[in-house]
Amino acid sequence: MRYLTLLRAKQSTTPPPPELMAAIMALGEEATKAGALLDTSGLAPSASGARVSLAGGELMLTDGPFAESKEVISYAIYEVRSKEEAVEWASRFLRVHQDLWPGWEGEVDVLKLFGPEDFPAAGA
Amino acid sequence: MNSDAKAVLEAVWRIESARLVASLARLVQDVGVAEEIAQDTLVIALEQWPRDGVPREPGPWLRATAKHRAIDLIRRRTNYASKLAVLAHDAIPREDDDELIDSLDDHIGDDLLRLIFTAAHPVLSVEARAALTLRLLGGLSTPEIARAFLISEATAAQRIVRAKRTLAEAGVRFSMPAPAEIGERLGTVLGVVYLIFNEGYAATGGTDWAQPALCREAIRLGRVLAGLLPDEPEVHGLLALMELQASRLPARIAADGRPVLLDDQDRRLWDRLLIRRGLAALERAEELGGGLYSLQAAIAACHARAHTAADTDWARIAALYEVLAYLLPSPVVRLNQAVAVGRAGDPARGLRIADGLGAERSLRDYPQLPAVRGELLAQLGRAAEARTEFGRAASLTRNEAERELFRARAESAVVHVDPGPAVAQ
């Protein structure tokens, strides 16, 4: 089964410590070599993006940045055998932040992508 | 942590068990003993985690606990050996614990490779290689392995125990094959992984058309191998083949559980991410020189690139089969070539290729042979003969869903005497 993880955090005024970036790269390599990490990318601040919305029958375009207190920083797609496995990779990802960037706060949403296992006839 | 401790342990075990067994096997030089230590570690965690909570870093916790068990074992062995040595007036130096612990963390990649080569060792039967690989590399339980191969749990357990005993009795060291041997041994490893994939892709018995979980496990093993042996073309070739074939899994079964053949599949259901990864792996394989798996992946890529069945580049597929049949003149490859040649617009030649296989002993009870002849005969407008062939295919298959399909095809062969779209173009 496949999970999309979205990392959300406050935009920091200081760059992340180089040791953290090294640890993130190492963890990404480990997850890739374990066959779990299928795809990942960092996301630029919402200032360089836009939002298209539909409300009251009207399409509306809003340029970034958006007013949310936390920005989506990156995403990853994992192929794993249970939700707990995806949660474990997400926890490891946050743990390197905990160890190497004191005071940093963020969260990871672990979202299941629908797959054949969600449709009983096909997943049997 | 609000998830159940057992569920967390199961997840961490999936991630860690292969590396744990691999590094333990280097220490104790016996995969059977290494796996026992790993299992002991799992039992300790099963007792402690639900009681004391999940450790902050579950992976390192498992590794540390396993190390201590291994060190205890080695100490007992060393003490025993020392006592013998004293008798022989020859003291054996005791290894330092720290050194042992450090050595467990080194060369995880090398250890995993050694484990893969050991589990797929040529002294083992093909079934034993597959079972042991799923056990040691996939961390699958005995019931899971039994389900994968449609055998009883007792048989699965026996297969694994015997495999470990065979390795021990044959004196198989936990080591890498000699450089000159690697190519050949890698062939057996890739064969095991593809066997596992196929076991999932085309379940040979029972009522399920596919066991997607087994396919995913094989692909995961392929990805692990690609990470360990990034310069081997056929590792990428096999990975490409599996990712491309698996991309079609979501479209292969209809809502009512019936199999859907390639032409009839809703291609919007194909897994784009797997296709993208498969094509990238194929490109890498071809850069490195390719091989038999890469050729088969190139054929799968022709299907993956076609947005509709009618867009399929059958001429290229037939040409690729020509090369494949030359390098690997197996009856099944020739049979697929017959299909491709027919679809590329020459069903008469396709039928000649298929007819040339009639004497093959290995195909005597193979339902696909009459099914392919049936297709080619139908393309040629010889409906009555086609119907007979599909009836024969239905009587030979062990897969119930497939039997239904052949029966339906036998019915429709009577009505559809016009040639298929590939010929009409």
XYZ file of C-alpha atoms in Angstrom:
549
model
C 0.000 0.000 0.000
C 1.074 3.506 -0.751
C 1.244 6.530 1.523
C 1.797 10.176 0.757
C 3.549 12.059 3.525
C 3.424 15.848 3.703
C 5.868 17.698 5.911
C 4.519 20.957 7.298
C 6.526 23.488 9.305
C 6.934 27.180 10.020
C 9.184 28.870 7.491
C 12.481 29.249 9.302
C 14.519 32.428 9.188
C 17.729 30.411 9.492
C 18.839 27.679 7.119
C 18.714 24.090 8.376
C 22.000 22.852 9.888
C 24.174 21.035 7.316
C 24.296 17.943 9.564
C 20.500 17.759 9.321
C 20.585 17.894 5.537
C 23.187 15.106 5.538
C 21.045 13.026 7.901
C 17.952 13.587 5.737
C 19.880 12.481 2.639
C 21.144 9.378 4.445
C 17.647 8.501 5.653
C 16.241 9.007 2.150
C 18.895 6.728 0.722
C 18.152 4.105 3.371
C 14.418 4.220 2.625
C 15.080 4.038 -1.126
C 17.412 1.079 -0.762
C 14.868 -0.635 1.475
C 12.459 -0.385 -1.448
C 10.052 1.776 0.548
C 10.605 5.311 -0.790
C 9.263 5.706 -4.332
C 9.332 9.430 -4.852
C 10.087 12.602 -2.965
C 10.641 16.293 -3.541
C 11.098 19.489 -1.624
C 8.503 22.198 -2.203
C 9.294 25.893 -2.631
C 7.532 28.374 -0.298
C 3.951 29.153 -1.277
C 5.111 32.653 -2.313
C 6.137 31.073 -5.619
C 2.822 29.232 -6.018
C -0.828 30.029 -6.415
C -4.236 28.745 -5.401
C -7.182 28.297 -7.709
C -10.456 27.986 -5.850
C -14.115 27.565 -6.626
C -16.627 29.193 -4.304
C -20.125 30.520 -4.902
C -19.912 29.331 -8.486
C -16.849 31.530 -9.149
C -13.305 30.480 -9.998
C -10.779 32.541 -8.101
C -7.019 32.827 -8.385
C -4.928 33.766 -5.355
C -1.190 34.175 -5.663
C 0.961 32.951 -2.792
C 2.067 33.338 -0.087
C -0.918 31.927 1.796
C -1.823 32.942 5.302
C -1.387 29.543 6.974
C 1.033 29.490 9.904
C 2.721 26.380 8.481
C 3.969 25.742 4.970
C 4.146 22.396 3.198
C 7.916 21.811 2.965
C 8.178 18.519 1.112
C 6.324 15.399 0.138
C 7.283 11.741 -0.133
C 5.550 8.636 -1.439
C 6.226 5.364 0.358
C 5.264 1.831 -0.657
C 4.876 -0.159 2.551
C 2.956 -3.062 4.040
C 1.078 -1.225 6.768
C 0.186 2.234 8.030
C 2.538 1.672 10.954
C 5.445 1.208 8.545
C 4.716 4.549 6.885
C 4.356 6.146 10.328
C 7.731 4.643 11.314
C 9.481 6.247 8.316
C 7.767 9.555 9.070
C 8.831 9.293 12.726
C 12.431 8.610 11.725
C 12.280 11.666 9.507
C 11.075 13.869 12.368
C 13.536 12.264 14.791
C 16.555 13.494 12.812
C 15.061 16.993 13.069
C 14.591 16.514 16.805
C 18.218 15.413 17.162
C 19.853 17.953 14.865
C 17.748 21.141 14.839
C 16.887 22.214 18.391
C 13.647 24.159 18.676
C 12.372 23.183 15.216
C 8.693 22.268 15.109
C 6.731 20.607 12.382
C 4.353 17.820 11.528
C 3.975 15.087 8.959
C 0.591 14.082 7.586
C 0.603 10.408 6.635
C -2.109 9.927 4.016
C -3.079 6.627 2.456
C -3.433 6.577 -1.306
C -6.275 4.368 -2.490
C -4.977 1.112 -3.947
C -6.306 -2.233 -5.173
C -6.466 -3.422 -1.545
C -9.224 -0.883 -0.913
C -11.506 -2.536 -3.456
C -12.314 -6.011 -2.120
C -13.007 -7.723 -5.473
C -9.648 -6.698 -6.896
C -7.609 -6.885 -3.733
C -8.572 -10.437 -2.767
C 2.333 6.787 20.209
C -1.293 5.785 20.146
C -0.845 2.861 17.753
C -0.820 -0.609 19.185
C 2.715 -1.619 20.245
C 2.421 -4.948 18.449
C 1.484 -3.261 15.185
C 4.442 -0.893 15.541
C 6.752 -3.803 16.246
C 5.473 -5.619 13.169
C 6.200 -2.553 11.029
C 9.673 -2.025 12.472
C 10.371 -5.735 12.060
C 9.508 -5.507 8.363
C 12.020 -2.708 7.971
C 14.796 -4.155 10.124
C 14.688 -7.960 10.041
C 16.700 -8.594 6.858
C 19.551 -6.309 7.936
C 19.400 -7.755 11.425
C 19.681 -11.344 10.191
C 22.384 -10.337 7.689
C 24.661 -8.689 10.232
C 24.075 -11.486 12.756
C 24.899 -14.106 10.122
C 28.312 -12.561 9.566
C 29.010 -12.793 13.291
C 27.870 -16.369 13.823
C 28.543 -17.618 10.260
C 25.279 -19.525 10.067
C 22.040 -18.109 8.689
C 19.951 -20.570 10.683
C 21.502 -19.522 14.000
C 21.335 -15.866 12.952
C 17.636 -16.165 12.266
C 17.058 -17.867 15.617
C 18.776 -14.975 17.400
C 16.640 -12.545 15.402
C 13.492 -14.464 16.340
C 14.537 -14.451 20.022
C 14.924 -10.693 19.730
C 11.446 -10.421 18.279
C 10.046 -12.435 21.203
C 11.800 -10.157 23.735
C 10.317 -7.110 22.003
C 6.886 -8.729 21.944
C 7.108 -9.135 25.732
C 8.571 -5.738 26.533
C 7.045 -3.226 24.131
C 3.373 -3.744 25.014
C 4.361 -3.583 28.725
C 6.965 -0.787 28.785
C 5.972 1.123 25.676
C 7.621 1.376 22.264
C 11.270 2.489 22.574
C 12.111 5.970 21.289
C 14.246 4.461 18.543
C 12.793 1.023 17.819
C 15.279 0.052 15.081
C 18.433 0.628 17.132
C 16.705 -1.022 20.121
C 16.209 -4.211 18.104
C 19.802 -4.103 16.833
C 21.258 -3.556 20.320
C 19.163 -6.349 21.822
C 20.104 -8.757 19.030
C 23.786 -7.875 19.458
C 23.704 -8.727 23.120
C 22.092 -12.084 22.394
C 24.716 -12.788 19.740
C 27.556 -11.774 22.046
C 26.207 -14.060 24.776
C 26.160 -16.894 22.304
C 29.652 -16.186 21.011
C 30.976 -15.900 24.583
C 29.528 -19.272 25.448
C 31.060 -20.705 22.292
C 34.383 -18.942 22.882
C 34.492 -20.140 26.490
C 33.884 -23.629 25.286
C 36.522 -23.209 22.589
C 38.924 -21.665 25.143
C 38.513 -24.616 27.449
C 39.301 -26.922 24.558
C 42.185 -24.669 23.603
C 43.609 -24.718 27.119
C 43.565 -28.458 26.904
C 45.440 -28.097 23.643
C 47.885 -25.590 25.308
C 46.823 -22.876 22.886
C 44.907 -19.866 24.155
C 42.354 -18.198 21.896
C 42.134 -14.404 22.309
C 38.693 -13.181 23.308
C 37.285 -10.550 21.019
C 36.393 -7.247 22.603
C 32.648 -6.604 22.961
C 32.917 -3.097 21.532
C 34.685 -4.406 18.504
C 31.934 -6.963 18.005
C 29.266 -4.320 18.363
C 31.023 -2.047 15.876
C 31.424 -4.890 13.449
C 27.652 -5.432 13.526
C 27.024 -1.936 12.196
C 29.606 -2.035 9.415
C 29.002 -3.060 5.852
C 25.256 -3.538 6.152
C 25.055 -3.542 2.370
C 27.706 -6.247 2.036
C 25.976 -8.329 4.680
C 22.630 -8.049 2.909
C 24.216 -9.124 -0.361
C 25.832 -12.111 1.328
C 22.464 -13.008 2.811
C 20.773 -12.763 -0.593
C 23.416 -14.972 -2.213
C 23.217 -17.484 0.632
C 19.409 -17.709 0.572
C 19.500 -18.318 -3.201
C 22.421 -20.747 -3.054
C 22.578 -23.371 -5.833
C 22.737 -26.272 -3.318
C 19.084 -25.489 -2.539
C 16.107 -26.495 -4.648
C 14.346 -23.669 -6.463
C 11.361 -23.864 -4.057
C 13.683 -23.773 -1.052
C 15.505 -20.708 -2.426
C 12.222 -18.853 -2.827
C 10.932 -19.811 0.627
C 14.204 -18.949 2.357
C 14.504 -15.640 0.490
C 10.996 -14.619 1.555
C 11.796 -15.659 5.100
C 15.247 -14.091 5.511
C 14.987 -11.090 3.195
C 11.264 -10.399 3.349
C 10.777 -11.222 7.022
C 7.663 -13.198 6.083
C 6.174 -15.568 8.642
C 5.675 -19.272 7.923
C 1.878 -18.883 7.425
C 2.502 -16.021 4.979
C 4.957 -18.151 3.004
C 2.483 -21.049 3.010
C -0.195 -18.758 1.607
C 2.197 -17.406 -1.025
C 2.933 -20.844 -2.459
C -0.491 -22.364 -1.785
C 1.012 -25.041 0.466
C 0.226 -26.088 4.035
C 1.947 -24.345 6.945
C 3.582 -27.642 7.903
C 5.050 -27.995 4.418
C 6.280 -24.403 4.436
C 7.889 -24.834 7.855
C 9.534 -28.070 6.737
C 10.827 -26.442 3.545
C 12.511 -23.676 5.536
C 13.980 -25.978 8.173
C 15.335 -28.305 5.486
C 16.801 -25.415 3.524
C 18.719 -24.170 6.568
C 19.903 -27.695 7.325
C 21.021 -28.200 3.712
C 23.077 -25.003 3.880
C 24.686 -26.077 7.164
C 25.364 -29.625 5.967
C 26.830 -28.430 2.679
C 29.170 -26.217 4.715
C 27.965 -23.099 2.883
C 29.902 -20.204 4.378
C 28.171 -16.889 4.840
C 30.264 -15.184 2.190
C 30.179 -13.536 -1.196
C 30.713 -15.758 -4.218
C 34.152 -15.524 -5.832
C 34.280 -12.703 -8.421
C 34.327 -15.189 -11.302
C 31.170 -16.811 -9.926
C 29.156 -13.663 -9.289
C 27.551 -13.434 -12.723
C 26.206 -16.956 -12.564
C 25.136 -16.707 -8.933
C 23.419 -13.396 -9.600
C 21.408 -15.276 -12.205
C 20.025 -17.619 -9.543
C 19.216 -14.655 -7.275
C 17.320 -12.811 -10.028
C 15.584 -16.069 -10.929
C 14.324 -16.424 -7.359
C 13.027 -12.864 -7.261
C 11.240 -13.258 -10.603
C 9.796 -16.596 -9.488
C 8.320 -14.888 -6.424
C 6.931 -12.126 -8.633
C 5.347 -14.590 -11.034
C 3.895 -16.614 -8.198
C 2.024 -13.433 -7.330
C 1.332 -12.231 -10.872
C -0.174 -15.408 -12.277
C -1.252 -17.521 -9.327
C -0.994 -21.033 -10.751
C -3.890 -22.522 -8.842
C -6.860 -21.606 -6.690
C -9.350 -18.925 -7.465
C -7.268 -15.742 -7.211
C -6.005 -14.353 -10.471
C -3.170 -12.559 -8.739
C -1.588 -12.096 -5.356
C -0.563 -8.458 -5.493
C 1.155 -8.573 -2.092
C 3.633 -11.169 -3.342
C 4.345 -9.079 -6.442
C 5.061 -6.066 -4.256
C 7.418 -8.116 -2.084
C 9.345 -9.273 -5.166
C 9.555 -5.694 -6.456
C 10.795 -4.552 -3.062
C 13.514 -7.235 -3.211
C 14.371 -6.037 -6.721
C 14.707 -2.465 -5.450
C 16.926 -3.647 -2.607
C 19.132 -5.467 -5.141
C 19.280 -2.409 -7.396
C 20.485 -0.386 -4.413
C 23.132 -2.991 -3.587
C 24.323 -3.703 -7.155
C 23.768 -0.436 -9.035
C 26.102 -1.368 -11.905
C 24.542 -4.713 -12.863
C 22.388 -4.253 -15.978
C 20.145 -7.242 -15.386
C 19.255 -6.148 -11.836
C 17.766 -2.994 -13.351
C 16.345 -5.021 -16.235
C 14.458 -7.326 -13.888
C 13.308 -4.400 -11.749
C 12.049 -2.614 -14.870
C 10.228 -5.750 -15.999
C 8.518 -6.207 -12.639
C 7.568 -2.528 -12.199
C 6.115 -2.394 -15.722
C 4.181 -5.640 -15.372
C 2.914 -4.663 -11.926
C 1.727 -1.309 -13.272
C -1.073 -3.277 -14.950
C -2.203 -5.120 -11.808
C -5.002 -2.655 -10.926
C -6.585 -3.208 -14.358
C -6.247 -6.985 -14.540
C -9.285 -7.884 -12.477
C -12.827 -6.710 -13.081
C -15.146 -5.690 -10.262
C -16.718 -9.160 -10.353
C -13.315 -10.810 -9.890
C -12.857 -11.924 -13.482
C -9.501 -11.478 -15.212
C -9.293 -8.756 -17.854
C -6.892 -9.363 -20.744
C -4.408 -6.721 -21.878
C -6.484 -5.508 -24.850
C -9.579 -5.024 -22.734
C -7.935 -3.331 -19.774
C -8.893 0.195 -18.751
C -5.486 1.776 -19.195
C -6.460 4.725 -16.992
C -6.117 2.276 -14.095
C -2.499 1.525 -14.935
C -0.118 2.735 -12.286
C 1.671 5.758 -13.758
C 4.263 5.948 -10.982
C 5.303 2.322 -11.560
C 5.436 2.912 -15.328
C 7.645 5.961 -14.845
C 9.968 4.050 -12.507
C 9.962 1.007 -14.794
C 10.909 3.050 -17.859
C 13.690 4.769 -15.889
C 15.036 1.391 -14.693
C 14.894 0.078 -18.283
C 16.876 3.069 -19.511
C 19.507 2.419 -16.851
C 19.617 -1.307 -17.752
C 20.083 -0.542 -21.443
C 22.839 2.007 -20.698
C 24.664 -0.722 -18.799
C 24.348 -3.236 -21.628
C 21.019 -4.952 -20.992
C 20.319 -8.678 -21.152
C 17.416 -11.101 -21.193
C 15.371 -9.378 -18.477
C 16.007 -6.002 -20.108
C 14.682 -7.354 -23.427
C 11.532 -8.586 -21.728
C 11.218 -5.221 -19.984
C 11.570 -3.502 -23.373
C 8.593 -5.564 -24.565
C 6.588 -4.631 -21.463
C 7.555 -0.993 -22.107
C 5.904 -1.149 -25.557
C 2.606 -1.947 -23.826
C 3.173 0.675 -21.127
C 3.766 3.398 -23.731
C 0.594 2.608 -25.702
C -2.324 4.755 -24.569
C -4.824 2.420 -26.232
C -4.500 -1.239 -27.215
C -4.691 -0.196 -30.884
C -1.654 2.097 -30.400
C 0.548 -0.870 -29.441
C 3.719 -1.094 -31.490
C 3.347 -4.800 -32.308
C 6.009 -4.633 -35.014
C 8.567 -3.573 -32.411
C 7.328 -6.218 -29.975
C 7.644 -8.907 -32.675
C 11.180 -7.674 -33.452
C 12.134 -7.775 -29.752
C 10.745 -11.317 -29.507
C 12.817 -12.272 -32.534
C 15.978 -11.291 -30.591
C 14.712 -12.839 -27.364
C 13.824 -16.135 -29.106
C 17.328 -16.201 -30.587
C 19.006 -15.674 -27.194
C 16.498 -17.698 -25.173
C 14.817 -20.207 -27.493
C 12.397 -21.460 -24.832
C 8.983 -22.764 -25.905
C 7.172 -20.064 -23.913
C 9.184 -17.297 -25.584
C 8.470 -18.814 -29.016
C 4.786 -18.992 -28.103
C 4.730 -15.310 -27.166
C 6.574 -14.567 -30.382
C 3.785 -16.363 -32.269
C 1.222 -14.029 -30.651
C 3.305 -10.929 -31.430
C 3.861 -11.930 -35.059
C 0.136 -12.515 -35.438
C -0.722 -9.153 -33.900
C 1.895 -7.450 -36.044
C -0.151 -8.548 -39.048
C 1.013 -12.025 -40.011
C -1.228 -14.559 -38.221
C -0.318 -17.277 -40.731
C 3.367 -17.037 -39.763
C 2.362 -16.803 -36.095
C 0.400 -20.024 -36.482
C 3.386 -21.737 -38.102
C 5.551 -20.751 -35.097
C 2.881 -22.048 -32.693
C 2.443 -25.253 -34.682
C 6.199 -25.814 -34.488
C 5.772 -26.026 -30.721
C 3.205 -28.813 -30.823
C 5.833 -31.469 -30.194
C 7.290 -29.701 -27.132
C 6.865 -32.012 -24.161
C 6.966 -29.064 -21.735
C 3.940 -27.504 -23.459
C 1.856 -30.672 -23.633
C -0.460 -29.583 -20.811
C 0.134 -25.855 -21.104
C -3.227 -24.143 -21.626
C -1.680 -21.129 -23.334
C -0.603 -23.170 -26.384
C -4.129 -24.048 -27.526
C -5.294 -20.573 -26.435
C -2.718 -18.903 -28.698
C -3.537 -21.252 -31.564
C -7.186 -20.383 -30.969
C -6.457 -16.651 -31.243
C -4.430 -17.060 -34.431
C -7.037 -19.334 -36.006
C -9.757 -16.826 -35.099
C -7.663 -14.071 -36.706
C -7.464 -16.202 -39.854
C -11.230 -16.654 -39.825
C -11.065 -20.386 -38.995
C -13.715 -20.120 -36.252
C -14.597 -23.796 -35.776
C -10.955 -24.794 -35.255
C -10.465 -21.790 -32.967
C -13.393 -22.892 -30.841
C -11.923 -26.390 -30.434
C -8.605 -24.902 -29.325
C -10.209 -22.612 -26.722
C -12.192 -25.568 -25.393
C -8.950 -27.477 -25.030
C -7.318 -24.509 -23.229
C -10.278 -24.374 -20.806
C -9.904 -28.070 -20.002
C -6.178 -27.672 -19.246
C -6.059 -24.634 -16.949
C -6.106 -25.012 -13.174
C -7.137 -21.403 -12.671
C -10.911 -21.106 -12.461
C -11.052 -17.490 -13.580
C -8.916 -18.328 -16.593
C -11.130 -21.294 -17.436
C -14.151 -18.980 -17.579
C -12.224 -16.672 -19.867
C -11.313 -19.451 -22.309
C -14.892 -20.723 -22.314
C -16.168 -17.260 -23.126
C -13.578 -16.952 -25.882
C -14.687 -20.306 -27.328
C -18.230 -18.936 -27.511
C -17.238 -15.663 -29.117
C -14.895 -17.318 -31.633
C -17.962 -18.590 -33.443
C -19.491 -15.151 -33.783
C -16.350 -13.106 -34.438
C -14.959 -14.413 -37.656
C -13.535 -11.039 -38.665
C -9.815 -10.522 -38.030
C -8.644 -8.416 -35.064
C -7.897 -4.683 -35.277
C -4.130 -5.187 -35.623
C -4.728 -6.979 -38.926
C -7.430 -4.631 -40.141
C -5.055 -1.643 -40.083
